[in-house]
Amino acid sequence: MNLTFFDQFSSPQLLGIPLILLSMAFPTLLLPSMSNRWTTNRLSTLQLWFTQLVTKQLMISLNKPGHKWALILSSLLTFLLIINLLGLLPYTFTPTTQLSMNMALAFPLWLATVLIGLRNQPSISLGHILPEGTPTPLIPILIIIETISLLIRPLALGVRLTANLTAGHLLIQLISTATITLLSIMPTISLLTSLILILLTILELAVAMIQAYVFVLLLSLYLQENI
């Protein structure tokens, strides 16, 4: 059976059962377990420090009512970060390359921010659709454009995360395939492509972390607009 480069993005199965749920649940094994101590070891100390740093960065742009979302946003960032990084290991699967999963994360959280704005400050939330001082002939067109831009936000969140991770995985597989193919034909060129592969892997590590942060940061900015 011929394999394509896109087969790496299909959910692995065991006895006909998709293993994507196992891939999503595995990061919880890396989190510290409950204990009656503040810190159990260096790993838990590092995790607590990272969580505190992330929460502080995310809460800077939010006012006091938005701090209720600290646990949700920090948990989401940790979840996406661990999944993205684990997906770079050999013989693993990255669930965040699936648009369906990313949309399942983006749409409910975006809708929650919109509903919070409509409940707490409906006039201000609806005022974003029509900026003050808009000429009368442009009002219908501007309302349509702003409404479309509002509704396309969750799609942009999901597609951005999916596209960046998918492109990185494809580039790594293409260059690694070229490196193996050229090894017996042109060893010098193969050495050069292997160096490019190492640099690309480092870049993909950065992309995996940055995209998780951008996903959650945009959600926090959407939340700030509605509180």
GROMACS .gro file of C-alpha atoms in nm:
model
  227
    1MET     CA    1   0.000   0.000   0.000
    2ASN     CA    2   0.140   0.339  -0.103
    3LEU     CA    3   0.165   0.599   0.173
    4THR     CA    4   0.139   0.974   0.126
    5PHE     CA    5   0.284   1.259   0.328
    6PHE     CA    6  -0.063   1.334   0.464
    7ASP     CA    7  -0.107   0.989   0.617
    8GLN     CA    8   0.076   1.113   0.927
    9PHE     CA    9  -0.225   1.335   1.003
   10SER     CA   10  -0.479   1.053   1.003
   11SER     CA   11  -0.581   0.938   1.349
   12PRO     CA   12  -0.407   0.609   1.440
   13GLN     CA   13  -0.633   0.317   1.521
   14LEU     CA   14  -0.599   0.003   1.727
   15LEU     CA   15  -0.850  -0.277   1.658
   16GLY     CA   16  -1.060  -0.021   1.471
   17ILE     CA   17  -1.069   0.218   1.770
   18PRO     CA   18  -0.932   0.573   1.709
   19LEU     CA   19  -0.651   0.657   1.948
   20ILE     CA   20  -0.694   1.034   1.931
   21LEU     CA   21  -0.864   1.034   2.272
   22LEU     CA   22  -0.564   0.851   2.419
   23SER     CA   23  -0.332   1.107   2.260
   24MET     CA   24  -0.534   1.389   2.416
   25ALA     CA   25  -0.544   1.224   2.759
   26PHE     CA   26  -0.174   1.135   2.772
   27PRO     CA   27  -0.054   1.488   2.867
   28THR     CA   28  -0.240   1.457   3.199
   29LEU     CA   29   0.012   1.192   3.302
   30LEU     CA   30   0.285   1.456   3.290
   31LEU     CA   31   0.107   1.684   3.536
   32PRO     CA   32   0.185   1.656   3.908
   33SER     CA   33  -0.049   1.444   4.117
   34MET     CA   34  -0.232   1.573   4.423
   35SER     CA   35  -0.023   1.586   4.738
   36ASN     CA   36  -0.038   1.741   5.083
   37ARG     CA   37   0.291   1.921   5.015
   38TRP     CA   38   0.335   2.252   4.841
   39THR     CA   39   0.613   2.115   4.618
   40THR     CA   40   0.708   1.750   4.587
   41ASN     CA   41   1.014   1.770   4.361
   42ARG     CA   42   1.198   1.993   4.115
   43LEU     CA   43   0.964   1.899   3.830
   44SER     CA   44   0.653   2.010   4.016
   45THR     CA   45   0.833   2.328   4.121
   46LEU     CA   46   0.917   2.400   3.757
   47GLN     CA   47   0.560   2.332   3.651
   48LEU     CA   48   0.421   2.563   3.919
   49TRP     CA   49   0.665   2.836   3.818
   50PHE     CA   50   0.568   2.799   3.452
   51THR     CA   51   0.195   2.805   3.533
   52GLN     CA   52   0.238   3.118   3.744
   53LEU     CA   53   0.439   3.289   3.470
   54VAL     CA   54   0.183   3.202   3.203
   55THR     CA   55  -0.112   3.310   3.417
   56LYS     CA   56   0.056   3.641   3.496
   57GLN     CA   57   0.120   3.712   3.127
   58LEU     CA   58  -0.236   3.624   3.025
   59MET     CA   59  -0.399   3.826   3.302
   60ILE     CA   60  -0.207   4.148   3.230
   61SER     CA   61  -0.445   4.246   2.950
   62LEU     CA   62  -0.759   4.152   3.146
   63ASN     CA   63  -0.939   4.353   3.409
   64LYS     CA   64  -1.049   4.206   3.741
   65PRO     CA   65  -1.369   4.029   3.620
   66GLY     CA   66  -1.164   3.851   3.355
   67HIS     CA   67  -0.940   3.693   3.617
   68LYS     CA   68  -1.211   3.432   3.670
   69TRP     CA   69  -1.089   3.280   3.343
   70ALA     CA   70  -0.733   3.232   3.474
   71LEU     CA   71  -0.777   2.861   3.540
   72ILE     CA   72  -0.943   2.792   3.204
   73LEU     CA   73  -0.690   2.986   2.998
   74SER     CA   74  -0.381   2.856   3.178
   75SER     CA   75  -0.511   2.497   3.160
   76LEU     CA   76  -0.584   2.536   2.789
   77LEU     CA   77  -0.236   2.674   2.722
   78THR     CA   78  -0.071   2.391   2.915
   79PHE     CA   79  -0.284   2.135   2.732
   80LEU     CA   80  -0.205   2.273   2.385
   81LEU     CA   81   0.162   2.320   2.465
   82ILE     CA   82   0.213   1.964   2.585
   83ILE     CA   83   0.019   1.814   2.294
   84ASN     CA   84   0.210   2.021   2.035
   85LEU     CA   85   0.548   1.928   2.181
   86LEU     CA   86   0.465   1.559   2.223
   87GLY     CA   87   0.354   1.549   1.860
   88LEU     CA   88   0.711   1.624   1.751
   89LEU     CA   89   0.841   1.300   1.898
   90PRO     CA   90   0.887   1.003   1.661
   91TYR     CA   91   0.598   0.758   1.627
   92THR     CA   92   0.352   0.997   1.788
   93PHE     CA   93   0.035   1.171   1.674
   94THR     CA   94  -0.052   1.539   1.706
   95PRO     CA   95  -0.427   1.588   1.772
   96THR     CA   96  -0.398   1.964   1.710
   97THR     CA   97  -0.334   1.897   1.339
   98GLN     CA   98  -0.702   1.804   1.320
   99LEU     CA   99  -0.922   2.103   1.234
  100SER     CA  100  -1.221   1.938   1.401
  101MET     CA  101  -1.046   1.932   1.739
  102ASN     CA  102  -0.920   2.289   1.713
  103MET     CA  103  -1.265   2.415   1.617
  104ALA     CA  104  -1.413   2.220   1.908
  105LEU     CA  105  -1.181   2.418   2.137
  106ALA     CA  106  -1.213   2.756   1.964
  107PHE     CA  107  -1.586   2.783   1.896
  108PRO     CA  108  -1.729   2.723   2.248
  109LEU     CA  109  -1.472   2.950   2.416
  110TRP     CA  110  -1.526   3.227   2.160
  111LEU     CA  111  -1.903   3.192   2.195
  112ALA     CA  112  -1.868   3.215   2.573
  113THR     CA  113  -1.683   3.547   2.544
  114VAL     CA  114  -1.953   3.684   2.312
  115LEU     CA  115  -2.237   3.572   2.539
  116ILE     CA  116  -2.064   3.724   2.842
  117GLY     CA  117  -2.041   4.056   2.659
  118LEU     CA  118  -2.406   4.045   2.551
  119ARG     CA  119  -2.514   3.967   2.907
  120ASN     CA  120  -2.299   4.216   3.098
  121GLN     CA  121  -2.273   4.507   2.855
  122PRO     CA  122  -2.501   4.455   2.553
  123SER     CA  123  -2.481   4.813   2.425
  124ILE     CA  124  -2.100   4.819   2.422
  125SER     CA  125  -2.076   4.472   2.266
  126LEU     CA  126  -2.319   4.562   1.991
  127GLY     CA  127  -2.141   4.896   1.951
  128HIS     CA  128  -1.833   4.715   1.817
  129ILE     CA  129  -2.037   4.623   1.510
  130LEU     CA  130  -2.097   4.990   1.422
  131PRO     CA  131  -1.818   5.233   1.519
  132GLU     CA  132  -1.918   5.582   1.623
  133GLY     CA  133  -1.916   5.846   1.349
  134THR     CA  134  -1.981   5.606   1.060
  135PRO     CA  135  -2.137   5.782   0.755
  136THR     CA  136  -2.503   5.687   0.704
  137PRO     CA  137  -2.460   5.530   0.356
  138LEU     CA  138  -2.189   5.295   0.492
  139ILE     CA  139  -2.387   5.173   0.793
  140PRO     CA  140  -2.546   4.861   0.629
  141ILE     CA  141  -2.222   4.756   0.462
  142LEU     CA  142  -2.015   4.812   0.775
  143ILE     CA  143  -2.258   4.614   0.992
  144ILE     CA  144  -2.231   4.319   0.752
  145ILE     CA  145  -1.852   4.337   0.740
  146GLU     CA  146  -1.811   4.363   1.119
  147THR     CA  147  -2.057   4.079   1.175
  148ILE     CA  148  -1.867   3.856   0.933
  149SER     CA  149  -1.536   3.946   1.099
  150LEU     CA  150  -1.687   3.859   1.437
  151LEU     CA  151  -1.822   3.524   1.319
  152ILE     CA  152  -1.499   3.429   1.145
  153ARG     CA  153  -1.289   3.461   1.461
  154PRO     CA  154  -1.328   3.099   1.580
  155LEU     CA  155  -1.254   2.974   1.229
  156ALA     CA  156  -0.938   3.184   1.220
  157LEU     CA  157  -0.832   3.047   1.558
  158GLY     CA  158  -0.874   2.684   1.452
  159VAL     CA  159  -0.730   2.722   1.101
  160ARG     CA  160  -0.424   2.916   1.225
  161LEU     CA  161  -0.328   2.645   1.473
  162THR     CA  162  -0.398   2.362   1.228
  163ALA     CA  163  -0.218   2.521   0.932
  164ASN     CA  164   0.099   2.612   1.121
  165LEU     CA  165   0.143   2.269   1.279
  166THR     CA  166   0.051   2.084   0.959
  167ALA     CA  167   0.296   2.288   0.750
  168GLY     CA  168   0.577   2.228   0.998
  169HIS     CA  169   0.519   1.853   1.011
  170LEU     CA  170   0.507   1.833   0.630
  171LEU     CA  171   0.833   2.024   0.593
  172ILE     CA  172   1.006   1.800   0.846
  173GLN     CA  173   0.888   1.487   0.667
  174LEU     CA  174   0.983   1.621   0.323
  175ILE     CA  175   1.335   1.718   0.429
  176SER     CA  176   1.390   1.398   0.627
  177THR     CA  177   1.280   1.193   0.325
  178ALA     CA  178   1.521   1.389   0.104
  179THR     CA  179   1.803   1.334   0.356
  180ILE     CA  180   1.755   0.956   0.360
  181THR     CA  181   1.719   0.938  -0.019
  182LEU     CA  182   2.033   1.143  -0.087
  183LEU     CA  183   2.244   0.960   0.172
  184SER     CA  184   2.356   0.688  -0.068
  185ILE     CA  185   2.365   0.909  -0.378
  186MET     CA  186   2.515   1.241  -0.263
  187PRO     CA  187   2.642   1.220   0.097
  188THR     CA  188   2.754   1.584   0.100
  189ILE     CA  189   2.412   1.714   0.000
  190SER     CA  190   2.255   1.474   0.247
  191LEU     CA  191   2.469   1.623   0.526
  192LEU     CA  192   2.353   1.969   0.427
  193THR     CA  193   1.987   1.870   0.428
  194SER     CA  194   2.033   1.701   0.767
  195LEU     CA  195   2.164   2.031   0.903
  196ILE     CA  196   1.859   2.206   0.760
  197LEU     CA  197   1.643   1.937   0.921
  198ILE     CA  198   1.795   2.006   1.265
  199LEU     CA  199   1.737   2.380   1.227
  200LEU     CA  200   1.381   2.320   1.108
  201THR     CA  201   1.314   2.095   1.406
  202ILE     CA  202   1.429   2.370   1.641
  203LEU     CA  203   1.206   2.614   1.456
  204GLU     CA  204   0.911   2.376   1.483
  205LEU     CA  205   0.966   2.350   1.858
  206ALA     CA  206   0.935   2.727   1.876
  207VAL     CA  207   0.628   2.724   1.650
  208ALA     CA  208   0.459   2.461   1.869
  209MET     CA  209   0.503   2.679   2.177
  210ILE     CA  210   0.420   3.008   2.006
  211GLN     CA  211   0.100   2.879   1.843
  212ALA     CA  212  -0.031   2.748   2.174
  213TYR     CA  213   0.037   3.087   2.332
  214VAL     CA  214  -0.118   3.281   2.041
  215PHE     CA  215  -0.433   3.067   2.052
  216VAL     CA  216  -0.491   3.143   2.421
  217LEU     CA  217  -0.376   3.505   2.393
  218LEU     CA  218  -0.632   3.580   2.121
  219LEU     CA  219  -0.903   3.423   2.336
  220SER     CA  220  -0.801   3.650   2.624
  221LEU     CA  221  -0.816   3.953   2.395
  222TYR     CA  222  -1.165   3.852   2.276
  223LEU     CA  223  -1.264   3.819   2.641
  224GLN     CA  224  -1.125   4.164   2.723
  225GLU     CA  225  -1.344   4.319   2.453
  226ASN     CA  226  -1.656   4.179   2.616
  227ILE     CA  227  -1.594   4.252   2.984
   0.00000   0.00000   0.00000
